[in-house]
PDB file of C-alpha atoms in Angstrom:
ATOM      1  CA  MET A   1     118.249 133.419 150.788  1.00  0.00           C
ATOM      2  CA  HIS A   2     121.327 131.416 151.734  1.00  0.00           C
ATOM      3  CA  LYS A   3     120.822 128.971 154.552  1.00  0.00           C
ATOM      4  CA  SER A   4     122.761 125.847 155.267  1.00  0.00           C
ATOM      5  CA  PRO A   5     121.651 122.798 153.257  1.00  0.00           C
ATOM      6  CA  TRP A   6     122.191 120.734 156.391  1.00  0.00           C
ATOM      7  CA  SER A   7     120.174 120.594 159.550  1.00  0.00           C
ATOM      8  CA  THR A   8     120.964 118.399 162.511  1.00  0.00           C
ATOM      9  CA  ASP A   9     118.289 116.934 164.746  1.00  0.00           C
ATOM     10  CA  ALA A  10     118.531 116.475 168.530  1.00  0.00           C
ATOM     11  CA  ASP A  11     120.611 113.297 168.361  1.00  0.00           C
ATOM     12  CA  GLY A  12     123.145 114.838 165.955  1.00  0.00           C
ATOM     13  CA  GLN A  13     121.926 113.028 162.834  1.00  0.00           C
ATOM     14  CA  ASP A  14     121.581 114.800 159.489  1.00  0.00           C
ATOM     15  CA  SER A  15     117.988 113.722 158.994  1.00  0.00           C
ATOM     16  CA  VAL A  16     116.173 116.827 157.822  1.00  0.00           C
ATOM     17  CA  LEU A  17     117.609 117.235 154.335  1.00  0.00           C
ATOM     18  CA  ASN A  18     118.524 114.854 151.550  1.00  0.00           C
ATOM     19  CA  PRO A  19     121.951 116.134 150.354  1.00  0.00           C
ATOM     20  CA  VAL A  20     121.731 115.110 146.687  1.00  0.00           C
ATOM     21  CA  ALA A  21     118.762 114.203 144.525  1.00  0.00           C
ATOM     22  CA  ASP A  22     118.932 110.785 142.921  1.00  0.00           C
ATOM     23  CA  GLU A  23     119.404 110.419 139.162  1.00  0.00           C
ATOM     24  CA  ALA A  24     115.720 109.801 138.416  1.00  0.00           C
ATOM     25  CA  TYR A  25     114.727 112.959 140.277  1.00  0.00           C
ATOM     26  CA  ARG A  26     117.433 115.018 138.522  1.00  0.00           C
ATOM     27  CA  LYS A  27     116.022 113.812 135.193  1.00  0.00           C
ATOM     28  CA  ARG A  28     112.485 114.784 136.246  1.00  0.00           C
ATOM     29  CA  CYS A  29     113.648 118.277 137.234  1.00  0.00           C
ATOM     30  CA  ALA A  30     115.680 118.715 134.053  1.00  0.00           C
ATOM     31  CA  GLN A  31     112.742 117.546 131.920  1.00  0.00           C
ATOM     32  CA  HIS A  32     110.520 120.003 133.801  1.00  0.00           C
ATOM     33  CA  LEU A  33     112.821 122.833 132.676  1.00  0.00           C
ATOM     34  CA  TYR A  34     112.944 121.482 129.095  1.00  0.00           C
ATOM     35  CA  ASP A  35     109.144 121.263 128.994  1.00  0.00           C
ATOM     36  CA  ARG A  36     108.840 124.812 130.335  1.00  0.00           C
ATOM     37  CA  TYR A  37     111.300 126.305 127.811  1.00  0.00           C
ATOM     38  CA  PRO A  38     111.246 124.234 124.587  1.00  0.00           C
ATOM     39  CA  GLU A  39     112.266 127.265 122.492  1.00  0.00           C
ATOM     40  CA  ARG A  40     115.374 127.801 124.662  1.00  0.00           C
ATOM     41  CA  ILE A  41     116.724 124.246 124.341  1.00  0.00           C
ATOM     42  CA  TYR A  42     119.714 123.827 122.042  1.00  0.00           C
ATOM     43  CA  THR A  43     118.910 120.825 119.845  1.00  0.00           C
ATOM     44  CA  GLY A  44     121.623 118.429 118.753  1.00  0.00           C
ATOM     45  CA  MET A  45     125.214 118.311 119.868  1.00  0.00           C
ATOM     46  CA  LEU A  46     126.568 121.475 121.429  1.00  0.00           C
ATOM     47  CA  PRO A  47     129.490 123.271 119.747  1.00  0.00           C
ATOM     48  CA  PRO A  48     132.994 122.570 121.071  1.00  0.00           C
ATOM     49  CA  MET A  49     133.248 126.017 122.697  1.00  0.00           C
ATOM     50  CA  LEU A  50     130.366 127.050 124.919  1.00  0.00           C
ATOM     51  CA  TYR A  51     129.622 130.630 125.874  1.00  0.00           C
ATOM     52  CA  ALA A  52     129.078 129.772 129.544  1.00  0.00           C
ATOM     53  CA  ILE A  53     128.965 126.823 131.893  1.00  0.00           C
ATOM     54  CA  GLY A  54     127.450 127.151 135.334  1.00  0.00           C
ATOM     55  CA  VAL A  55     126.570 124.788 138.145  1.00  0.00           C
ATOM     56  CA  LEU A  56     123.511 125.794 140.146  1.00  0.00           C
ATOM     57  CA  ASP A  57     122.235 124.064 143.271  1.00  0.00           C
ATOM     58  CA  LEU A  58     118.585 124.372 144.259  1.00  0.00           C
ATOM     59  CA  LEU A  59     117.202 123.481 147.655  1.00  0.00           C
ATOM     60  CA  LEU A  60     113.625 122.286 147.101  1.00  0.00           C
ATOM     61  CA  ASP A  61     110.998 121.556 149.710  1.00  0.00           C
ATOM     62  CA  GLU A  62     108.682 118.549 149.728  1.00  0.00           C
ATOM     63  CA  ASP A  63     106.337 120.347 147.298  1.00  0.00           C
ATOM     64  CA  GLY A  64     109.096 121.322 144.847  1.00  0.00           C
ATOM     65  CA  HIS A  65     109.216 124.999 145.844  1.00  0.00           C
ATOM     66  CA  ILE A  66     112.630 126.662 145.817  1.00  0.00           C
ATOM     67  CA  GLN A  67     113.919 127.394 149.314  1.00  0.00           C
ATOM     68  CA  ASP A  68     117.443 128.387 148.330  1.00  0.00           C
ATOM     69  CA  MET A  69     119.551 128.851 145.199  1.00  0.00           C
ATOM     70  CA  ASN A  70     123.365 128.808 145.221  1.00  0.00           C
ATOM     71  CA  TRP A  71     125.922 128.930 142.446  1.00  0.00           C
ATOM     72  CA  MET A  72     128.521 126.205 142.884  1.00  0.00           C
ATOM     73  CA  ARG A  73     130.310 127.420 139.726  1.00  0.00           C
ATOM     74  CA  GLU A  74     129.207 130.745 138.336  1.00  0.00           C
ATOM     75  CA  PRO A  75     130.179 131.641 134.751  1.00  0.00           C
ATOM     76  CA  ALA A  76     132.218 134.732 135.657  1.00  0.00           C
ATOM     77  CA  GLN A  77     133.194 135.567 132.047  1.00  0.00           C
ATOM     78  CA  ALA A  78     129.505 135.852 131.062  1.00  0.00           C
ATOM     79  CA  GLN A  79     128.075 137.892 133.914  1.00  0.00           C
ATOM     80  CA  GLU A  80     124.716 138.377 132.203  1.00  0.00           C
ATOM     81  CA  VAL A  81     124.020 134.619 132.152  1.00  0.00           C
ATOM     82  CA  PRO A  82     123.520 133.798 135.880  1.00  0.00           C
ATOM     83  CA  PRO A  83     120.638 136.273 136.321  1.00  0.00           C
ATOM     84  CA  LEU A  84     119.012 134.866 133.162  1.00  0.00           C
ATOM     85  CA  ILE A  85     119.288 131.306 134.487  1.00  0.00           C
ATOM     86  CA  GLU A  86     118.000 132.363 137.903  1.00  0.00           C
ATOM     87  CA  ALA A  87     114.966 134.012 136.277  1.00  0.00           C
ATOM     88  CA  LEU A  88     114.248 130.885 134.213  1.00  0.00           C
ATOM     89  CA  VAL A  89     114.514 128.683 137.299  1.00  0.00           C
ATOM     90  CA  GLN A  90     112.294 130.955 139.420  1.00  0.00           C
ATOM     91  CA  ALA A  91     109.643 131.157 136.687  1.00  0.00           C
ATOM     92  CA  ALA A  92     109.659 127.337 136.285  1.00  0.00           C
ATOM     93  CA  ALA A  93     108.914 126.735 139.974  1.00  0.00           C
ATOM     94  CA  PRO A  94     107.499 124.725 141.513  1.00  0.00           C
ATOM     95  CA  PHE A  95     109.574 121.745 140.422  1.00  0.00           C
ATOM     96  CA  PRO A  96     108.286 118.176 140.614  1.00  0.00           C
ATOM     97  CA  ALA A  97     107.739 117.116 144.204  1.00  0.00           C
ATOM     98  CA  PRO A  98     110.483 114.743 145.338  1.00  0.00           C
ATOM     99  CA  GLN A  99     109.191 111.203 145.788  1.00  0.00           C
ATOM    100  CA  HIS A 100     112.270 109.777 147.481  1.00  0.00           C
ATOM    101  CA  LEU A 101     112.454 111.701 150.755  1.00  0.00           C
ATOM    102  CA  ARG A 102     113.152 109.469 153.723  1.00  0.00           C
ATOM    103  CA  HIS A 103     111.189 109.773 156.944  1.00  0.00           C
ATOM    104  CA  GLY A 104     111.924 113.121 158.540  1.00  0.00           C
ATOM    105  CA  GLU A 105     113.458 114.745 155.466  1.00  0.00           C
ATOM    106  CA  VAL A 106     111.769 117.915 154.306  1.00  0.00           C
ATOM    107  CA  MET A 107     114.024 119.159 151.499  1.00  0.00           C
ATOM    108  CA  VAL A 108     116.166 117.909 148.650  1.00  0.00           C
ATOM    109  CA  SER A 109     119.120 119.393 146.777  1.00  0.00           C
ATOM    110  CA  TYR A 110     118.937 119.461 142.969  1.00  0.00           C
ATOM    111  CA  THR A 111     122.254 120.387 141.347  1.00  0.00           C
ATOM    112  CA  GLU A 112     122.417 120.990 137.617  1.00  0.00           C
ATOM    113  CA  THR A 113     125.113 122.035 135.165  1.00  0.00           C
ATOM    114  CA  TRP A 114     123.887 124.597 132.658  1.00  0.00           C
ATOM    115  CA  LEU A 115     125.576 124.452 129.243  1.00  0.00           C
ATOM    116  CA  TRP A 116     124.902 127.853 127.654  1.00  0.00           C
ATOM    117  CA  ASP A 117     125.416 128.612 123.965  1.00  0.00           C
ATOM    118  CA  ALA A 118     126.144 132.126 122.642  1.00  0.00           C
ATOM    119  CA  SER A 119     122.685 132.052 120.999  1.00  0.00           C
ATOM    120  CA  GLY A 120     121.061 132.092 124.442  1.00  0.00           C
ATOM    121  CA  GLN A 121     119.920 128.495 124.082  1.00  0.00           C
ATOM    122  CA  PHE A 122     121.050 125.869 126.546  1.00  0.00           C
ATOM    123  CA  GLN A 123     121.184 122.230 127.481  1.00  0.00           C
ATOM    124  CA  LEU A 124     121.265 120.783 130.954  1.00  0.00           C
ATOM    125  CA  HIS A 125     124.024 118.273 131.598  1.00  0.00           C
ATOM    126  CA  THR A 126     121.495 115.725 132.868  1.00  0.00           C
ATOM    127  CA  LEU A 127     119.794 115.614 129.436  1.00  0.00           C
ATOM    128  CA  SER A 128     122.646 116.860 127.252  1.00  0.00           C
ATOM    129  CA  GLU A 129     123.102 115.497 123.743  1.00  0.00           C
ATOM    130  CA  GLY A 130     126.865 115.976 124.095  1.00  0.00           C
ATOM    131  CA  GLN A 131     129.383 118.247 122.451  1.00  0.00           C
ATOM    132  CA  GLN A 132     131.004 118.190 119.019  1.00  0.00           C
TER     133      GLN A 132
END
């Protein structure tokens, strides 16, 4: 499902969606994924060469359910990775409910960079331990 992350109300204001989740909310969502998949998390500093890097944007409603999922940067050289990430994300839903929506907003965008090792383990940029 690919709908616009922007909706304009009658007076022309972008008041329905929050375009980018704040840092605290990104950390909550990233920790939610880490808690859901502890065996998939790469511990320690990542190697200098990663197998895949992808940037995925989720559109979440006020209850944390996924309304849309779009790749902002898909790891084209590792075509098997995006479907794996999408399956992990779908299975981890719902995400924490956003606490910072302003009056009239009904959705929030959560964008995360996935740092994927050849072992199939990953870190999320938000909680990454860095690279060697």
